[in-house]
Amino acid sequence: MGDKPPGFRGSRSWIGCVEASLCLDHFGGPQGRLCHVPRGAGLQGELERLYSHFAGGGGPVMVGGDADAQSKALLGVCLGPGTEAYVLVLDPHFWGAPKNPRELQAAGWVGWRDVRTAFDRNSFYNLCLTSCNSQKQQHALG
């Protein structure tokens, strides 16, 4: 795509949410809207945006950070009373066909996590909110 040096192609170097968003756009996948959160503690302030994203039919949210190197994908948000909130986290490293959803939960591949402990308070995060908004995708789905 031209955003990396020539030696990057064929390497095993990681890409982040910004690059994933560029790939989605380049290869005609779902649109990826980026949201930068300077500190993990600030994710509490993004919960309404995430909730609206999912309520409006938005797809998985890719999550990448600097100090928090654990890849995550968010699949949902549950807002409770007061400041109580949970995110449905999927570990994107899972591969294979699970026998049932309970198997995924028991192995820790997916589960509801308290937003106050699911993220490193001092790490920055990039969120890539995916959605099927392009005319090309709408035509393919229709």
PDB file of C-alpha atoms in Angstrom:
ATOM      1  CA  MET A   1       0.000   0.000   0.000  1.00  0.00           C
ATOM      2  CA  GLY A   2       3.088   2.204   0.171  1.00  0.00           C
ATOM      3  CA  ASP A   3       2.897   3.219   3.843  1.00  0.00           C
ATOM      4  CA  LYS A   4       5.790   0.940   4.950  1.00  0.00           C
ATOM      5  CA  PRO A   5       9.410   0.535   3.854  1.00  0.00           C
ATOM      6  CA  PRO A   6      10.070  -2.159   1.203  1.00  0.00           C
ATOM      7  CA  GLY A   7      11.483  -4.612   3.777  1.00  0.00           C
ATOM      8  CA  PHE A   8       8.160  -4.750   5.611  1.00  0.00           C
ATOM      9  CA  ARG A   9       6.512  -6.880   2.930  1.00  0.00           C
ATOM     10  CA  GLY A  10       6.868 -10.563   3.807  1.00  0.00           C
ATOM     11  CA  SER A  11       8.132  -9.754   7.313  1.00  0.00           C
ATOM     12  CA  ARG A  12       6.539 -10.910  10.535  1.00  0.00           C
ATOM     13  CA  SER A  13       6.247  -7.363  11.891  1.00  0.00           C
ATOM     14  CA  TRP A  14       3.024  -6.443  13.635  1.00  0.00           C
ATOM     15  CA  ILE A  15       0.566  -3.864  12.419  1.00  0.00           C
ATOM     16  CA  GLY A  16      -1.659  -1.782  14.659  1.00  0.00           C
ATOM     17  CA  CYS A  17      -5.185  -0.424  14.416  1.00  0.00           C
ATOM     18  CA  VAL A  18      -4.112   2.455  12.180  1.00  0.00           C
ATOM     19  CA  GLU A  19      -2.590   0.053   9.654  1.00  0.00           C
ATOM     20  CA  ALA A  20      -5.554  -2.310   9.967  1.00  0.00           C
ATOM     21  CA  SER A  21      -7.865   0.584   9.123  1.00  0.00           C
ATOM     22  CA  LEU A  22      -5.729   1.421   6.069  1.00  0.00           C
ATOM     23  CA  CYS A  23      -5.886  -2.240   4.974  1.00  0.00           C
ATOM     24  CA  LEU A  24      -9.669  -2.343   5.332  1.00  0.00           C
ATOM     25  CA  ASP A  25      -9.951   0.743   3.152  1.00  0.00           C
ATOM     26  CA  HIS A  26      -7.375  -0.439   0.607  1.00  0.00           C
ATOM     27  CA  PHE A  27      -8.859  -3.905   0.163  1.00  0.00           C
ATOM     28  CA  GLY A  28     -12.506  -2.790   0.170  1.00  0.00           C
ATOM     29  CA  GLY A  29     -13.435  -4.227   3.555  1.00  0.00           C
ATOM     30  CA  PRO A  30     -15.690  -2.601   6.118  1.00  0.00           C
ATOM     31  CA  GLN A  31     -14.954   1.024   6.885  1.00  0.00           C
ATOM     32  CA  GLY A  32     -12.710   1.551   9.888  1.00  0.00           C
ATOM     33  CA  ARG A  33     -13.173   4.776  11.875  1.00  0.00           C
ATOM     34  CA  LEU A  34     -10.263   5.504  14.206  1.00  0.00           C
ATOM     35  CA  CYS A  35     -10.589   6.820  17.729  1.00  0.00           C
ATOM     36  CA  HIS A  36      -7.446   7.657  19.734  1.00  0.00           C
ATOM     37  CA  VAL A  37      -7.651   7.446  23.538  1.00  0.00           C
ATOM     38  CA  PRO A  38      -4.530   9.012  25.143  1.00  0.00           C
ATOM     39  CA  ARG A  39      -4.808   6.958  28.351  1.00  0.00           C
ATOM     40  CA  GLY A  40      -6.664   3.765  29.185  1.00  0.00           C
ATOM     41  CA  ALA A  41      -8.374   5.569  32.027  1.00  0.00           C
ATOM     42  CA  GLY A  42     -10.088   7.661  29.337  1.00  0.00           C
ATOM     43  CA  LEU A  43     -11.897   4.660  27.882  1.00  0.00           C
ATOM     44  CA  GLN A  44     -14.604   5.189  30.471  1.00  0.00           C
ATOM     45  CA  GLY A  45     -15.426   8.396  28.570  1.00  0.00           C
ATOM     46  CA  GLU A  46     -15.772   6.500  25.268  1.00  0.00           C
ATOM     47  CA  LEU A  47     -18.388   4.008  26.482  1.00  0.00           C
ATOM     48  CA  GLU A  48     -21.370   5.962  25.139  1.00  0.00           C
ATOM     49  CA  ARG A  49     -19.696   6.169  21.714  1.00  0.00           C
ATOM     50  CA  LEU A  50     -18.990   2.422  21.789  1.00  0.00           C
ATOM     51  CA  TYR A  51     -22.520   1.639  22.950  1.00  0.00           C
ATOM     52  CA  SER A  52     -23.968   3.767  20.115  1.00  0.00           C
ATOM     53  CA  HIS A  53     -21.621   2.095  17.645  1.00  0.00           C
ATOM     54  CA  PHE A  54     -22.876  -1.386  18.536  1.00  0.00           C
ATOM     55  CA  ALA A  55     -26.523  -0.317  18.946  1.00  0.00           C
ATOM     56  CA  GLY A  56     -26.350   1.178  15.440  1.00  0.00           C
ATOM     57  CA  GLY A  57     -25.194  -2.101  13.913  1.00  0.00           C
ATOM     58  CA  GLY A  58     -21.460  -1.405  14.004  1.00  0.00           C
ATOM     59  CA  GLY A  59     -19.070  -4.317  13.741  1.00  0.00           C
ATOM     60  CA  PRO A  60     -16.209  -5.434  15.979  1.00  0.00           C
ATOM     61  CA  VAL A  61     -13.875  -2.781  17.361  1.00  0.00           C
ATOM     62  CA  MET A  62     -10.171  -3.548  17.014  1.00  0.00           C
ATOM     63  CA  VAL A  63      -8.125  -2.336  19.991  1.00  0.00           C
ATOM     64  CA  GLY A  64      -4.404  -1.678  20.106  1.00  0.00           C
ATOM     65  CA  GLY A  65      -2.251   0.040  22.684  1.00  0.00           C
ATOM     66  CA  ASP A  66       1.349   0.767  23.510  1.00  0.00           C
ATOM     67  CA  ALA A  67       1.991  -0.427  27.086  1.00  0.00           C
ATOM     68  CA  ASP A  68      -0.866  -2.939  26.796  1.00  0.00           C
ATOM     69  CA  ALA A  69       0.365  -5.312  24.101  1.00  0.00           C
ATOM     70  CA  GLN A  70      -2.581  -7.726  24.419  1.00  0.00           C
ATOM     71  CA  SER A  71      -4.621  -7.578  21.233  1.00  0.00           C
ATOM     72  CA  LYS A  72      -8.337  -7.219  21.812  1.00  0.00           C
ATOM     73  CA  ALA A  73     -11.500  -6.982  19.797  1.00  0.00           C
ATOM     74  CA  LEU A  74     -14.606  -5.537  21.407  1.00  0.00           C
ATOM     75  CA  LEU A  75     -17.925  -7.123  20.499  1.00  0.00           C
ATOM     76  CA  GLY A  76     -20.268  -5.281  22.853  1.00  0.00           C
ATOM     77  CA  VAL A  77     -20.764  -2.905  25.769  1.00  0.00           C
ATOM     78  CA  CYS A  78     -22.989  -3.291  28.817  1.00  0.00           C
ATOM     79  CA  LEU A  79     -23.662  -0.111  30.778  1.00  0.00           C
ATOM     80  CA  GLY A  80     -24.845  -0.653  34.332  1.00  0.00           C
ATOM     81  CA  PRO A  81     -25.945   1.711  37.077  1.00  0.00           C
ATOM     82  CA  GLY A  82     -23.554   4.540  37.971  1.00  0.00           C
ATOM     83  CA  THR A  83     -20.088   3.919  36.555  1.00  0.00           C
ATOM     84  CA  GLU A  84     -20.505   0.146  36.282  1.00  0.00           C
ATOM     85  CA  ALA A  85     -19.656  -0.953  32.727  1.00  0.00           C
ATOM     86  CA  TYR A  86     -18.463  -4.069  30.958  1.00  0.00           C
ATOM     87  CA  VAL A  87     -17.027  -4.769  27.526  1.00  0.00           C
ATOM     88  CA  LEU A  88     -17.350  -8.048  25.648  1.00  0.00           C
ATOM     89  CA  VAL A  89     -13.755  -8.862  24.717  1.00  0.00           C
ATOM     90  CA  LEU A  90     -12.634 -11.361  22.102  1.00  0.00           C
ATOM     91  CA  ASP A  91      -9.015 -12.477  21.887  1.00  0.00           C
ATOM     92  CA  PRO A  92      -8.333 -12.322  18.125  1.00  0.00           C
ATOM     93  CA  HIS A  93      -5.658 -15.032  18.353  1.00  0.00           C
ATOM     94  CA  PHE A  94      -8.255 -17.818  18.543  1.00  0.00           C
ATOM     95  CA  TRP A  95      -8.349 -20.094  15.530  1.00  0.00           C
ATOM     96  CA  GLY A  96     -10.295 -23.220  14.829  1.00  0.00           C
ATOM     97  CA  ALA A  97     -13.895 -24.192  15.271  1.00  0.00           C
ATOM     98  CA  PRO A  98     -15.141 -24.238  18.876  1.00  0.00           C
ATOM     99  CA  LYS A  99     -17.609 -26.935  19.794  1.00  0.00           C
ATOM    100  CA  ASN A 100     -19.834 -24.350  21.486  1.00  0.00           C
ATOM    101  CA  PRO A 101     -19.742 -20.800  22.926  1.00  0.00           C
ATOM    102  CA  ARG A 102     -19.132 -22.102  26.458  1.00  0.00           C
ATOM    103  CA  GLU A 103     -15.852 -23.632  25.275  1.00  0.00           C
ATOM    104  CA  LEU A 104     -14.686 -20.189  24.135  1.00  0.00           C
ATOM    105  CA  GLN A 105     -15.673 -18.632  27.457  1.00  0.00           C
ATOM    106  CA  ALA A 106     -14.105 -21.368  29.582  1.00  0.00           C
ATOM    107  CA  ALA A 107     -10.803 -21.051  27.712  1.00  0.00           C
ATOM    108  CA  GLY A 108     -10.817 -17.256  28.139  1.00  0.00           C
ATOM    109  CA  TRP A 109     -11.100 -16.477  24.415  1.00  0.00           C
ATOM    110  CA  VAL A 110     -14.215 -14.370  24.933  1.00  0.00           C
ATOM    111  CA  GLY A 111     -15.894 -12.859  27.960  1.00  0.00           C
ATOM    112  CA  TRP A 112     -17.344  -9.825  29.691  1.00  0.00           C
ATOM    113  CA  ARG A 113     -14.679  -7.735  31.422  1.00  0.00           C
ATOM    114  CA  ASP A 114     -15.045  -4.815  33.802  1.00  0.00           C
ATOM    115  CA  VAL A 115     -13.927  -1.765  31.825  1.00  0.00           C
ATOM    116  CA  ARG A 116     -11.944  -0.516  34.854  1.00  0.00           C
ATOM    117  CA  THR A 117      -9.663  -3.576  34.765  1.00  0.00           C
ATOM    118  CA  ALA A 118      -9.740  -4.631  31.090  1.00  0.00           C
ATOM    119  CA  PHE A 119      -7.374  -1.847  30.018  1.00  0.00           C
ATOM    120  CA  ASP A 120      -4.054  -0.487  31.268  1.00  0.00           C
ATOM    121  CA  ARG A 121      -4.843   2.943  32.731  1.00  0.00           C
ATOM    122  CA  ASN A 122      -1.512   4.369  31.524  1.00  0.00           C
ATOM    123  CA  SER A 123      -1.433   2.943  27.991  1.00  0.00           C
ATOM    124  CA  PHE A 124      -2.755   4.865  25.022  1.00  0.00           C
ATOM    125  CA  TYR A 125      -5.249   3.025  22.825  1.00  0.00           C
ATOM    126  CA  ASN A 126      -6.311   3.218  19.219  1.00  0.00           C
ATOM    127  CA  LEU A 127      -9.778   1.905  18.487  1.00  0.00           C
ATOM    128  CA  CYS A 128     -10.860   0.968  14.977  1.00  0.00           C
ATOM    129  CA  LEU A 129     -14.661   0.945  14.834  1.00  0.00           C
ATOM    130  CA  THR A 130     -15.777  -1.097  11.844  1.00  0.00           C
ATOM    131  CA  SER A 131     -18.996  -0.547   9.942  1.00  0.00           C
ATOM    132  CA  CYS A 132     -20.566  -1.495   6.625  1.00  0.00           C
ATOM    133  CA  ASN A 133     -21.319   1.967   5.294  1.00  0.00           C
ATOM    134  CA  SER A 134     -19.766   2.054   1.856  1.00  0.00           C
ATOM    135  CA  GLN A 135     -22.061   1.891  -1.178  1.00  0.00           C
ATOM    136  CA  LYS A 136     -19.952  -0.975  -2.529  1.00  0.00           C
ATOM    137  CA  GLN A 137     -20.575  -3.007   0.636  1.00  0.00           C
ATOM    138  CA  GLN A 138     -24.251  -2.117   0.818  1.00  0.00           C
ATOM    139  CA  HIS A 139     -24.620  -3.290  -2.797  1.00  0.00           C
ATOM    140  CA  ALA A 140     -22.788  -6.539  -1.992  1.00  0.00           C
ATOM    141  CA  LEU A 141     -25.056  -7.122   1.023  1.00  0.00           C
ATOM    142  CA  GLY A 142     -28.263  -6.194  -0.801  1.00  0.00           C
TER     143      GLY A 142
END
